[in-house]
mmCIF file of C-alpha atoms in Angstrom:
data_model
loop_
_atom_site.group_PDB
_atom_site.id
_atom_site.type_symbol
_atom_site.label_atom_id
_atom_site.label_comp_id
_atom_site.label_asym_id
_atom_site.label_seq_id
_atom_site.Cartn_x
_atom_site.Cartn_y
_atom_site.Cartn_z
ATOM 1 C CA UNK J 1 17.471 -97.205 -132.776
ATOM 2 C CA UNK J 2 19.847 -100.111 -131.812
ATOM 3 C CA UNK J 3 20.316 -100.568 -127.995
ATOM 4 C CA UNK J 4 24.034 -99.903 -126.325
ATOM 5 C CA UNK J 5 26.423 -102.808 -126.608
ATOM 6 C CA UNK J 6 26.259 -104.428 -123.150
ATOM 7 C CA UNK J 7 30.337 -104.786 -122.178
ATOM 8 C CA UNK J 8 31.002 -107.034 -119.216
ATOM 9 C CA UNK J 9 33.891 -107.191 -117.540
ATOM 10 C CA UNK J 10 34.753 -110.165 -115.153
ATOM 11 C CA UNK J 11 36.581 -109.518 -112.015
ATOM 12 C CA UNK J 12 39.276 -112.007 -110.015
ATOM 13 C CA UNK J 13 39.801 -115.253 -109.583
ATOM 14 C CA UNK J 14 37.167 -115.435 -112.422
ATOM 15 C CA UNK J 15 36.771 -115.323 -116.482
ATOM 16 C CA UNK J 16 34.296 -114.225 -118.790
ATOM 17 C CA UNK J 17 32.483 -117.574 -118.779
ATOM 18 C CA UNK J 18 31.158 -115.994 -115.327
ATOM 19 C CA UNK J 19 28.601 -114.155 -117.303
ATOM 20 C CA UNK J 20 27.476 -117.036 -119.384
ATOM 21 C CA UNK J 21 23.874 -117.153 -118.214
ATOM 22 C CA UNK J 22 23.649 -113.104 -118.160
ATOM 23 C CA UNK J 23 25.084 -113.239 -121.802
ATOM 24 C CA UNK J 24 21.874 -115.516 -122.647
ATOM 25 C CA UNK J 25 19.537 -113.565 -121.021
ATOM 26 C CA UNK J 26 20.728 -110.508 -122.672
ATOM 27 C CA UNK J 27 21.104 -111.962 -126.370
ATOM 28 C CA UNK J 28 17.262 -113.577 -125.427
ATOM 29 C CA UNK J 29 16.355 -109.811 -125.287
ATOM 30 C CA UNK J 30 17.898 -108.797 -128.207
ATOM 31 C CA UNK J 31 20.701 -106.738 -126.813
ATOM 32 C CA UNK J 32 24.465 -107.055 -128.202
ATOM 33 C CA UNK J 33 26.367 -108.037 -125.644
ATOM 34 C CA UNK J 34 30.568 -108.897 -125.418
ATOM 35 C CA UNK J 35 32.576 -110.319 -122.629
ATOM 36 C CA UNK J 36 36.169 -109.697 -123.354
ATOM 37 C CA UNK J 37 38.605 -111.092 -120.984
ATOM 38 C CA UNK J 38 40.561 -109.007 -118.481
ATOM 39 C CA UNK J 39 44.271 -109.354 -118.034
ATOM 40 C CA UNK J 40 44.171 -108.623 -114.123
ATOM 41 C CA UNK J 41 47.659 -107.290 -114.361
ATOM 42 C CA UNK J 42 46.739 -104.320 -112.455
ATOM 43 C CA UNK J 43 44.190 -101.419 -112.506
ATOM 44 C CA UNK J 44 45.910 -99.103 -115.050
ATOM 45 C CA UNK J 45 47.015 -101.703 -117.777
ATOM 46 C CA UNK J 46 43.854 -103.088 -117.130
ATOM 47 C CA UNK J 47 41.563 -100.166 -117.484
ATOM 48 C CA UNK J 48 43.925 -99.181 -120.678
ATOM 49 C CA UNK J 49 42.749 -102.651 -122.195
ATOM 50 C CA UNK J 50 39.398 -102.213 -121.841
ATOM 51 C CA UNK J 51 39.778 -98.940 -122.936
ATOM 52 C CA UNK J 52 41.284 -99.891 -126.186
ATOM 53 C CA UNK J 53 38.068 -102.664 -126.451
ATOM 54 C CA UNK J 54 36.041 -99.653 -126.270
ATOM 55 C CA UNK J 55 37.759 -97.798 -129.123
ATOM 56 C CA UNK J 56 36.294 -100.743 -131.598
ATOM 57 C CA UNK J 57 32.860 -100.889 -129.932
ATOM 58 C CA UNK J 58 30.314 -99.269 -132.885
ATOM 59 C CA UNK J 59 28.068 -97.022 -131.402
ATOM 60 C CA UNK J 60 27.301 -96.341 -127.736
ATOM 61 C CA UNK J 61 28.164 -98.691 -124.962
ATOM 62 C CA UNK J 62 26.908 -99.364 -121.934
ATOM 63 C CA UNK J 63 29.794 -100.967 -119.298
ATOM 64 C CA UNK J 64 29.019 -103.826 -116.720
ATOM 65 C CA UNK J 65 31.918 -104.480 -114.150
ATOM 66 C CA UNK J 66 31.945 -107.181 -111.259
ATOM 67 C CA UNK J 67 33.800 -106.927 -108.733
ATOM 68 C CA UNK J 68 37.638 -105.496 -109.655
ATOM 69 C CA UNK J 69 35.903 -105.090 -112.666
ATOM 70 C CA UNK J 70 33.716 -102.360 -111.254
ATOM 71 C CA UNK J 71 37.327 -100.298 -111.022
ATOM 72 C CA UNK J 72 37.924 -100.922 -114.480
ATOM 73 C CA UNK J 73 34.610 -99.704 -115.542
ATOM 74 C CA UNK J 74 35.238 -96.647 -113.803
ATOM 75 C CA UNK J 75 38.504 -95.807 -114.876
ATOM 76 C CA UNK J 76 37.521 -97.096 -119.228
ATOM 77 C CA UNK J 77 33.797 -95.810 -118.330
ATOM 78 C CA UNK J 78 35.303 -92.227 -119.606
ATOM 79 C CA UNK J 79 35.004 -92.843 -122.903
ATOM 80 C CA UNK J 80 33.063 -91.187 -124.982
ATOM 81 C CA UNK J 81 30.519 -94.111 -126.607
ATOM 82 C CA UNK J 82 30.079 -94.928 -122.966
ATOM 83 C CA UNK J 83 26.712 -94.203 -121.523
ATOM 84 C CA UNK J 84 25.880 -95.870 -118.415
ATOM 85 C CA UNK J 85 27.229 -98.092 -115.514
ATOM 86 C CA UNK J 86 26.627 -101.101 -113.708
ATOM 87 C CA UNK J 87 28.134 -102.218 -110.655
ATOM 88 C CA UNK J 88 27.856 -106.128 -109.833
ATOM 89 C CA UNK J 89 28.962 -106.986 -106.666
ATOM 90 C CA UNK J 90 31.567 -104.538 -107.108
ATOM 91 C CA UNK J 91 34.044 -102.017 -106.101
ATOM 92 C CA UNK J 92 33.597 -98.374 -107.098
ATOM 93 C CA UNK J 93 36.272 -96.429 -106.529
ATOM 94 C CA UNK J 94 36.786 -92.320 -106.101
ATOM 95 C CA UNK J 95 39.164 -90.552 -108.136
ATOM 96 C CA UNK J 96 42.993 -90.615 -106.291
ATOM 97 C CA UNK J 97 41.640 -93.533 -104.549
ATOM 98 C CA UNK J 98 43.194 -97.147 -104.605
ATOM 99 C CA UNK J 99 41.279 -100.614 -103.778
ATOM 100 C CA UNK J 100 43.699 -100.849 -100.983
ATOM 101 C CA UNK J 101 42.641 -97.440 -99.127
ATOM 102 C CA UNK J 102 38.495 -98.270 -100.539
ATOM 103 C CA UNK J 103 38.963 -101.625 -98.818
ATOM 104 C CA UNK J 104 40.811 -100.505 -95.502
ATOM 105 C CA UNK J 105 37.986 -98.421 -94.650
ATOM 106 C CA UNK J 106 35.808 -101.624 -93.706
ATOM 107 C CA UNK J 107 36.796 -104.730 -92.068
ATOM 108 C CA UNK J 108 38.325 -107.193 -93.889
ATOM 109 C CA UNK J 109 36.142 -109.564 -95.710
ATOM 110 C CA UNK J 110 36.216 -113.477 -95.068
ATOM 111 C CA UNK J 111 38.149 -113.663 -98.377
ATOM 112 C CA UNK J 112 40.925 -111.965 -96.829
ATOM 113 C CA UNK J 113 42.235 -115.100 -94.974
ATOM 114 C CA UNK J 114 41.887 -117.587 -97.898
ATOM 115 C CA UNK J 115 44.503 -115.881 -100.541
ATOM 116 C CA UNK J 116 47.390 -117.070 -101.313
ATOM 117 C CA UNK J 117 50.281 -115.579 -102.898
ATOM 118 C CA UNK J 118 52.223 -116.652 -106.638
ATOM 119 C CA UNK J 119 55.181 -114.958 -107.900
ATOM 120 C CA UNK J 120 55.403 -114.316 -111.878
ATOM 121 C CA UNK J 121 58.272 -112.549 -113.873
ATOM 122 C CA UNK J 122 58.136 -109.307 -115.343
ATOM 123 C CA UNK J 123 59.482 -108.232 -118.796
ATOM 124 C CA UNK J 124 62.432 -106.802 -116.973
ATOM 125 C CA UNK J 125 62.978 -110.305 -115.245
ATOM 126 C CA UNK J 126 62.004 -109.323 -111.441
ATOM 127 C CA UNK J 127 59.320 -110.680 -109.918
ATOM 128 C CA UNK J 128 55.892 -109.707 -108.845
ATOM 129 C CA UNK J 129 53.317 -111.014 -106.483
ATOM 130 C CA UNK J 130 49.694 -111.856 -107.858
ATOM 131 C CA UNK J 131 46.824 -113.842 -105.922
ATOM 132 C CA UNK J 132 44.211 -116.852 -105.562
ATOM 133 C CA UNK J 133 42.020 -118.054 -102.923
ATOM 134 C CA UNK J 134 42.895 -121.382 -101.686
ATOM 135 C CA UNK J 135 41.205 -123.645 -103.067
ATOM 136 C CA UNK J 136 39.155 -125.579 -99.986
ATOM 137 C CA UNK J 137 37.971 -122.280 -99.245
ATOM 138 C CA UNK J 138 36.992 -120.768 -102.375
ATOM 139 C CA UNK J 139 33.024 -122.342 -102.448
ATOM 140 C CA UNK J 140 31.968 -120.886 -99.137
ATOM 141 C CA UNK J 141 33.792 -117.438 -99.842
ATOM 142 C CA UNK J 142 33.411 -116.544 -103.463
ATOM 143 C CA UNK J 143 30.298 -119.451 -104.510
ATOM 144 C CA UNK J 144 28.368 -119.956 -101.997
ATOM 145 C CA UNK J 145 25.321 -120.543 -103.705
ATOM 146 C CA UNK J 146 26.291 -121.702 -106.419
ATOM 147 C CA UNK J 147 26.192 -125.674 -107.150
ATOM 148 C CA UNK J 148 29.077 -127.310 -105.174
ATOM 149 C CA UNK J 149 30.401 -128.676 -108.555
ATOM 150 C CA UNK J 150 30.225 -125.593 -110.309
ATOM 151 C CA UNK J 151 32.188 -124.279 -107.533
ATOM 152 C CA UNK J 152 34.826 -126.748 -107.200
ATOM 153 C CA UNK J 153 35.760 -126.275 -110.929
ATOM 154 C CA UNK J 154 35.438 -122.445 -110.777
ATOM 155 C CA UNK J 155 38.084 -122.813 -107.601
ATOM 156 C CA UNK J 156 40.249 -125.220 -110.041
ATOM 157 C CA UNK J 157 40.597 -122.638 -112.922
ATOM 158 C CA UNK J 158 40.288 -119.206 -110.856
ATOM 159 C CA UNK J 159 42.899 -116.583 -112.323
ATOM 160 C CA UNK J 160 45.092 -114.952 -110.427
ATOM 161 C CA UNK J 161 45.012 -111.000 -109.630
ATOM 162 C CA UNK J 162 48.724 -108.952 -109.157
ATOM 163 C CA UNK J 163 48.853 -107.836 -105.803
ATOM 164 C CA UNK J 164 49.796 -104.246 -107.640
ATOM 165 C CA UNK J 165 45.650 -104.012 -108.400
ATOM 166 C CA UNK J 166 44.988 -103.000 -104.813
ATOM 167 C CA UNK J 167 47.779 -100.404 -104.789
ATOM 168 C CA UNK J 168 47.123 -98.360 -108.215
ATOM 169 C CA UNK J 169 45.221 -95.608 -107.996
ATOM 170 C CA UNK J 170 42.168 -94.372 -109.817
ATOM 171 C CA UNK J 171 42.820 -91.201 -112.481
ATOM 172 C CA UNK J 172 38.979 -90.250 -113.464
ATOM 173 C CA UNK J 173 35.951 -91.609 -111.529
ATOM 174 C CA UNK J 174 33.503 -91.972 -114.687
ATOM 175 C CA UNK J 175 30.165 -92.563 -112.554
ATOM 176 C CA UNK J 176 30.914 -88.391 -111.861
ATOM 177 C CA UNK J 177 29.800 -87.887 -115.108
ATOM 178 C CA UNK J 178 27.858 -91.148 -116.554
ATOM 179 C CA UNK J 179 24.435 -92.982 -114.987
ATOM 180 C CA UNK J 180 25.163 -95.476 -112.930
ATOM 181 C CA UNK J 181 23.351 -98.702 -111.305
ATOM 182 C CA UNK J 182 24.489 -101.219 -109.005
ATOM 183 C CA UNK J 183 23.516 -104.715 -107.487
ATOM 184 C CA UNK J 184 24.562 -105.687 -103.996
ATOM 185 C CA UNK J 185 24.956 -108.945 -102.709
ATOM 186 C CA UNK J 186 24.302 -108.995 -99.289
ATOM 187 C CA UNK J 187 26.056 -112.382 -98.572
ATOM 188 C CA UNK J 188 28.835 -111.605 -100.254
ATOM 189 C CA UNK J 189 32.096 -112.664 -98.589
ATOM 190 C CA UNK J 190 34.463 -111.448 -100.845
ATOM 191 C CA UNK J 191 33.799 -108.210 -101.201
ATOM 192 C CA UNK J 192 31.530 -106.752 -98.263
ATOM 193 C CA UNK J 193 27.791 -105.839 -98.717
ATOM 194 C CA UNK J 194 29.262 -102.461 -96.751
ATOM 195 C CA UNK J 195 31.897 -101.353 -99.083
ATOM 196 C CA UNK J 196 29.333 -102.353 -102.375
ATOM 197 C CA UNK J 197 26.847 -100.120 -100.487
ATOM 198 C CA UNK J 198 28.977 -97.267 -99.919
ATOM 199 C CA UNK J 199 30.869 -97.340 -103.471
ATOM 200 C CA UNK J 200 26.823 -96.894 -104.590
ATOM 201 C CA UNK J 201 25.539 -94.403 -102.357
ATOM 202 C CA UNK J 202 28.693 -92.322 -102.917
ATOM 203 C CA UNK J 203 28.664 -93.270 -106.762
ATOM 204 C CA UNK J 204 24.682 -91.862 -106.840
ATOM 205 C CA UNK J 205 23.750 -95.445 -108.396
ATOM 206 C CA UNK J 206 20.464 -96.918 -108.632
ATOM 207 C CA UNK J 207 20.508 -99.646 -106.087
ATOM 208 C CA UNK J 208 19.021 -103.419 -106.374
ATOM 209 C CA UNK J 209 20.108 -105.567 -103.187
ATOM 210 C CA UNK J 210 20.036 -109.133 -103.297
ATOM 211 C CA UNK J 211 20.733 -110.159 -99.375
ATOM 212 C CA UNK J 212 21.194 -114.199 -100.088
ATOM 213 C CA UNK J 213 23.769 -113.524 -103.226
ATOM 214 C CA UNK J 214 26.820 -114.470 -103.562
ATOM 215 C CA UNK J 215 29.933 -112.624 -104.862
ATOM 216 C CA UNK J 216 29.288 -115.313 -107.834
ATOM 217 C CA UNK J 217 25.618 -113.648 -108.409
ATOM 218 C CA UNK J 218 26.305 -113.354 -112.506
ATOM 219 C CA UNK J 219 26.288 -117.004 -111.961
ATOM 220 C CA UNK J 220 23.693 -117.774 -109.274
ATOM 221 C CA UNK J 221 21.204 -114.938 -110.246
ATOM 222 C CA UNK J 222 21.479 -114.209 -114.311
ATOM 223 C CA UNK J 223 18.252 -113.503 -114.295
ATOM 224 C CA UNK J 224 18.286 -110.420 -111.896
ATOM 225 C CA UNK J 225 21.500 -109.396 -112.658
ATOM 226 C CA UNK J 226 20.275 -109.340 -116.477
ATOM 227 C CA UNK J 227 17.060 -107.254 -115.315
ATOM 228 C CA UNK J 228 19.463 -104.556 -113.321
ATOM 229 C CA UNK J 229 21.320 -104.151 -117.179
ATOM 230 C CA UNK J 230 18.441 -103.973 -119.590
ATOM 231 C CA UNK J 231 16.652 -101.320 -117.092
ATOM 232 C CA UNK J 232 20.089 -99.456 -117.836
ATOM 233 C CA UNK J 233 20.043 -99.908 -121.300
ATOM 234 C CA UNK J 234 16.471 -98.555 -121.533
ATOM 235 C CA UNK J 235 17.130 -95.943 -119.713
ATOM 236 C CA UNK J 236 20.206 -94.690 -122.167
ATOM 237 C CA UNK J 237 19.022 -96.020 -125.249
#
Protein backbone atom coordinates (compact mmCIF):
# COMPACT_ATOMS: atom_id res chain seq x y z
CA UNK A 1 0.00 0.00 0.00
CA UNK A 2 1.02 3.67 -0.72
CA UNK A 3 1.76 5.75 2.46
CA UNK A 4 -0.70 8.94 3.40
CA UNK A 5 0.10 12.13 1.55
CA UNK A 6 2.06 14.17 4.12
CA UNK A 7 0.07 17.88 3.97
CA UNK A 8 1.95 20.68 5.68
CA UNK A 9 0.63 23.64 6.50
CA UNK A 10 2.86 26.73 7.38
CA UNK A 11 1.80 29.05 10.05
CA UNK A 12 2.48 33.16 10.35
CA UNK A 13 4.78 35.36 9.43
CA UNK A 14 6.01 32.31 7.38
CA UNK A 15 5.45 30.36 3.83
CA UNK A 16 5.67 27.00 2.69
CA UNK A 17 9.38 27.29 1.87
CA UNK A 18 9.54 26.82 5.86
CA UNK A 19 9.29 23.16 5.31
CA UNK A 20 11.85 22.92 2.62
CA UNK A 21 14.30 20.66 4.42
CA UNK A 22 11.28 18.47 6.01
CA UNK A 23 9.89 18.22 2.35
CA UNK A 24 13.45 16.56 1.45
CA UNK A 25 13.60 14.42 4.15
CA UNK A 26 10.21 13.15 3.52
CA UNK A 27 10.48 12.73 -0.43
CA UNK A 28 14.21 10.95 0.66
CA UNK A 29 11.83 8.41 2.38
CA UNK A 30 9.60 7.94 -0.23
CA UNK A 31 6.56 9.62 1.17
CA UNK A 32 4.31 12.13 -1.02
CA UNK A 33 4.39 15.09 0.51
CA UNK A 34 2.59 18.85 -0.52
CA UNK A 35 2.98 22.21 1.04
CA UNK A 36 0.22 24.38 -0.17
CA UNK A 37 0.27 27.89 0.92
CA UNK A 38 -2.10 29.33 3.52
CA UNK A 39 -3.97 32.53 2.99
CA UNK A 40 -3.81 33.62 6.81
CA UNK A 41 -6.98 35.55 6.32
CA UNK A 42 -8.42 34.09 9.34
CA UNK A 43 -9.17 30.65 10.92
CA UNK A 44 -12.45 29.81 9.09
CA UNK A 45 -11.56 30.90 5.43
CA UNK A 46 -8.47 29.42 6.20
CA UNK A 47 -9.44 26.04 7.46
CA UNK A 48 -12.18 26.12 4.41
CA UNK A 49 -9.03 26.36 2.02
CA UNK A 50 -7.30 23.70 3.24
CA UNK A 51 -10.28 21.92 3.37
CA UNK A 52 -11.00 22.28 -0.25
CA UNK A 53 -6.95 21.10 -0.80
CA UNK A 54 -8.07 18.09 0.91
CA UNK A 55 -11.04 17.37 -1.36
CA UNK A 56 -8.29 16.75 -4.36
CA UNK A 57 -5.83 14.83 -2.15
CA UNK A 58 -6.09 10.89 -3.67
CA UNK A 59 -6.25 8.61 -1.01
CA UNK A 60 -5.68 9.11 2.72
CA UNK A 61 -3.88 12.05 4.17
CA UNK A 62 -2.08 12.60 6.94
CA UNK A 63 -2.09 16.66 8.10
CA UNK A 64 1.06 18.51 9.55
CA UNK A 65 0.28 22.08 10.99
CA UNK A 66 2.88 24.59 12.61
CA UNK A 67 2.01 26.88 14.58
CA UNK A 68 -1.57 28.76 13.43
CA UNK A 69 -1.37 26.04 11.24
CA UNK A 70 -1.95 23.54 14.00
CA UNK A 71 -5.69 25.37 14.17
CA UNK A 72 -6.16 24.79 10.69
CA UNK A 73 -5.31 21.21 10.90
CA UNK A 74 -7.77 20.84 13.46
CA UNK A 75 -10.57 22.51 12.09
CA UNK A 76 -9.73 20.70 7.89
CA UNK A 77 -8.35 17.54 9.99
CA UNK A 78 -12.28 16.40 9.83
CA UNK A 79 -12.19 15.19 6.69
CA UNK A 80 -12.68 12.04 5.84
CA UNK A 81 -9.16 10.92 3.86
CA UNK A 82 -7.62 12.41 6.94
CA UNK A 83 -5.93 10.02 9.25
CA UNK A 84 -3.58 11.43 11.63
CA UNK A 85 -2.15 14.72 13.14
CA UNK A 86 0.88 16.48 13.79
CA UNK A 87 1.38 19.40 15.81
CA UNK A 88 4.75 21.47 15.18
CA UNK A 89 5.31 23.99 17.48
CA UNK A 90 1.76 24.60 17.41
CA UNK A 91 -1.52 25.63 18.71
CA UNK A 92 -4.28 23.07 19.25
CA UNK A 93 -7.30 24.37 19.89
CA UNK A 94 -10.75 22.87 21.68
CA UNK A 95 -13.91 23.02 19.97
CA UNK A 96 -15.83 26.72 20.77
CA UNK A 97 -12.44 27.83 21.57
CA UNK A 98 -10.55 30.82 19.85
CA UNK A 99 -6.55 31.41 19.74
CA UNK A 100 -7.33 34.49 21.65
CA UNK A 101 -9.04 32.69 24.81
CA UNK A 102 -6.15 29.36 24.14
CA UNK A 103 -3.51 32.08 24.36
CA UNK A 104 -4.92 34.24 27.36
CA UNK A 105 -4.71 31.35 29.52
CA UNK A 106 -0.74 31.65 29.67
CA UNK A 107 1.39 34.61 29.79
CA UNK A 108 2.08 36.31 26.90
CA UNK A 109 4.93 35.11 24.86
CA UNK A 110 8.06 37.39 23.99
CA UNK A 111 6.47 37.67 20.51
CA UNK A 112 3.75 39.57 21.92
CA UNK A 113 5.74 42.88 22.16
CA UNK A 114 7.39 42.72 18.68
CA UNK A 115 4.03 42.84 16.34
CA UNK A 116 3.10 45.36 14.58
CA UNK A 117 -0.07 46.22 13.06
CA UNK A 118 -1.04 46.79 8.86
CA UNK A 119 -4.36 47.73 7.69
CA UNK A 120 -5.68 46.02 4.29
CA UNK A 121 -9.13 46.56 2.50
CA UNK A 122 -11.84 44.25 2.40
CA UNK A 123 -14.08 43.40 -0.62
CA UNK A 124 -16.65 45.66 0.91
CA UNK A 125 -13.94 48.52 1.06
CA UNK A 126 -13.46 48.77 5.07
CA UNK A 127 -10.53 47.98 6.54
CA UNK A 128 -9.05 45.26 8.62
CA UNK A 129 -6.08 44.86 10.83
CA UNK A 130 -3.49 41.95 10.07
CA UNK A 131 0.11 41.50 11.72
CA UNK A 132 4.09 41.14 11.51
CA UNK A 133 6.80 41.09 13.93
CA UNK A 134 9.10 43.92 13.64
CA UNK A 135 11.64 43.21 11.93
CA UNK A 136 14.91 43.81 14.45
CA UNK A 137 13.17 41.53 16.59
CA UNK A 138 12.03 38.79 14.53
CA UNK A 139 15.62 36.49 14.76
CA UNK A 140 15.69 36.24 18.52
CA UNK A 141 11.78 35.64 18.75
CA UNK A 142 10.68 33.48 15.89
CA UNK A 143 14.63 32.13 14.55
CA UNK A 144 16.62 31.88 17.06
CA UNK A 145 18.60 29.16 15.97
CA UNK A 146 18.46 29.43 12.88
CA UNK A 147 21.50 31.06 10.78
CA UNK A 148 21.39 34.88 11.33
CA UNK A 149 21.09 35.27 7.48
CA UNK A 150 18.47 32.89 7.07
CA UNK A 151 16.75 34.83 9.63
CA UNK A 152 17.16 38.24 8.45
CA UNK A 153 15.59 37.26 5.05
CA UNK A 154 12.81 35.15 6.66
CA UNK A 155 12.07 38.61 8.82
CA UNK A 156 12.23 40.54 5.25
CA UNK A 157 9.50 38.38 3.52
CA UNK A 158 7.36 37.23 6.72
CA UNK A 159 3.49 37.35 5.79
CA UNK A 160 1.24 38.96 7.62
CA UNK A 161 -1.67 37.22 9.81
CA UNK A 162 -5.41 39.24 10.18
CA UNK A 163 -5.78 40.09 13.59
CA UNK A 164 -9.47 38.29 13.05
CA UNK A 165 -7.31 34.68 13.36
CA UNK A 166 -7.08 35.07 17.11
CA UNK A 167 -10.78 35.92 17.48
CA UNK A 168 -12.58 33.05 15.28
CA UNK A 169 -13.55 30.29 16.91
CA UNK A 170 -13.01 26.60 16.38
CA UNK A 171 -16.34 24.46 15.00
CA UNK A 172 -14.96 20.64 15.30
CA UNK A 173 -11.75 19.75 17.21
CA UNK A 174 -10.55 16.81 14.76
CA UNK A 175 -7.72 15.37 17.20
CA UNK A 176 -11.31 14.12 19.20
CA UNK A 177 -11.60 11.73 16.69
CA UNK A 178 -8.14 11.31 14.61
CA UNK A 179 -4.38 10.21 16.10
CA UNK A 180 -2.51 12.83 16.89
CA UNK A 181 1.38 13.69 17.57
CA UNK A 182 3.06 16.73 18.47
CA UNK A 183 6.65 18.33 18.77
CA UNK A 184 7.39 20.99 21.34
CA UNK A 185 9.92 23.44 21.22
CA UNK A 186 10.95 24.30 24.43
CA UNK A 187 12.67 27.63 23.45
CA UNK A 188 10.11 28.73 21.61
CA UNK A 189 9.27 32.42 22.01
CA UNK A 190 6.52 32.75 19.90
CA UNK A 191 4.32 30.47 20.91
CA UNK A 192 5.04 29.14 24.60
CA UNK A 193 6.49 25.62 25.34
CA UNK A 194 3.31 25.83 28.04
CA UNK A 195 0.46 26.39 25.76
CA UNK A 196 2.20 23.63 22.98
CA UNK A 197 2.27 21.33 26.06
CA UNK A 198 -1.14 21.76 27.15
CA UNK A 199 -2.83 21.86 23.50
CA UNK A 200 -0.95 18.08 23.54
CA UNK A 201 -1.74 16.72 26.75
CA UNK A 202 -5.35 17.88 26.32
CA UNK A 203 -5.26 16.83 22.51
CA UNK A 204 -4.00 13.02 23.83
CA UNK A 205 -0.90 13.50 21.31
CA UNK A 206 2.17 11.61 21.27
CA UNK A 207 4.72 14.01 22.56
CA UNK A 208 8.51 14.65 21.23
CA UNK A 209 10.10 17.82 23.09
CA UNK A 210 12.91 19.51 21.69
CA UNK A 211 13.98 22.10 24.71
CA UNK A 212 16.74 24.21 22.48
CA UNK A 213 14.12 24.62 19.32
CA UNK A 214 12.98 27.32 18.00
CA UNK A 215 9.45 28.28 16.83
CA UNK A 216 11.42 27.97 13.29
CA UNK A 217 12.22 24.08 14.19
CA UNK A 218 10.86 22.86 10.44
CA UNK A 219 13.82 24.90 9.60
CA UNK A 220 16.44 24.33 12.31
CA UNK A 221 15.55 20.61 13.02
CA UNK A 222 14.11 18.86 9.55
CA UNK A 223 15.49 16.03 10.54
CA UNK A 224 13.47 15.44 13.83
CA UNK A 225 10.62 17.11 12.81
CA UNK A 226 10.64 14.64 9.65
CA UNK A 227 11.14 11.57 12.17
CA UNK A 228 7.93 12.84 14.44
CA UNK A 229 5.84 12.56 10.70
CA UNK A 230 7.00 9.31 9.21
CA UNK A 231 6.43 7.58 12.84
CA UNK A 232 2.79 9.00 12.10
CA UNK A 233 2.57 7.83 8.81
CA UNK A 234 3.60 4.31 9.88
CA UNK A 235 1.48 4.22 12.34
CA UNK A 236 -1.76 5.00 9.91
CA UNK A 237 -0.55 3.55 6.90
Amino acid sequence: MSPPTVVLVHGAFADATGWIGVVAELRSSGIPVIAPPNPLRGLLSDAAHLASVLTQVEGPAVLVGHAYGGALITVAGAAENVVGLVYVAAYIPHEGESLGRLQGGFPDPPVAGSLKEWTYPLHDGAQAVEVTIEEAAFPSVFAADVAEEVAGALAATQRPLAAAAFTETVAVAAWRTKPSWALVAGADRTIGPEVQRFGAARAGAVVVELPGASHAVALSEPTRVADLIRAAVRATS
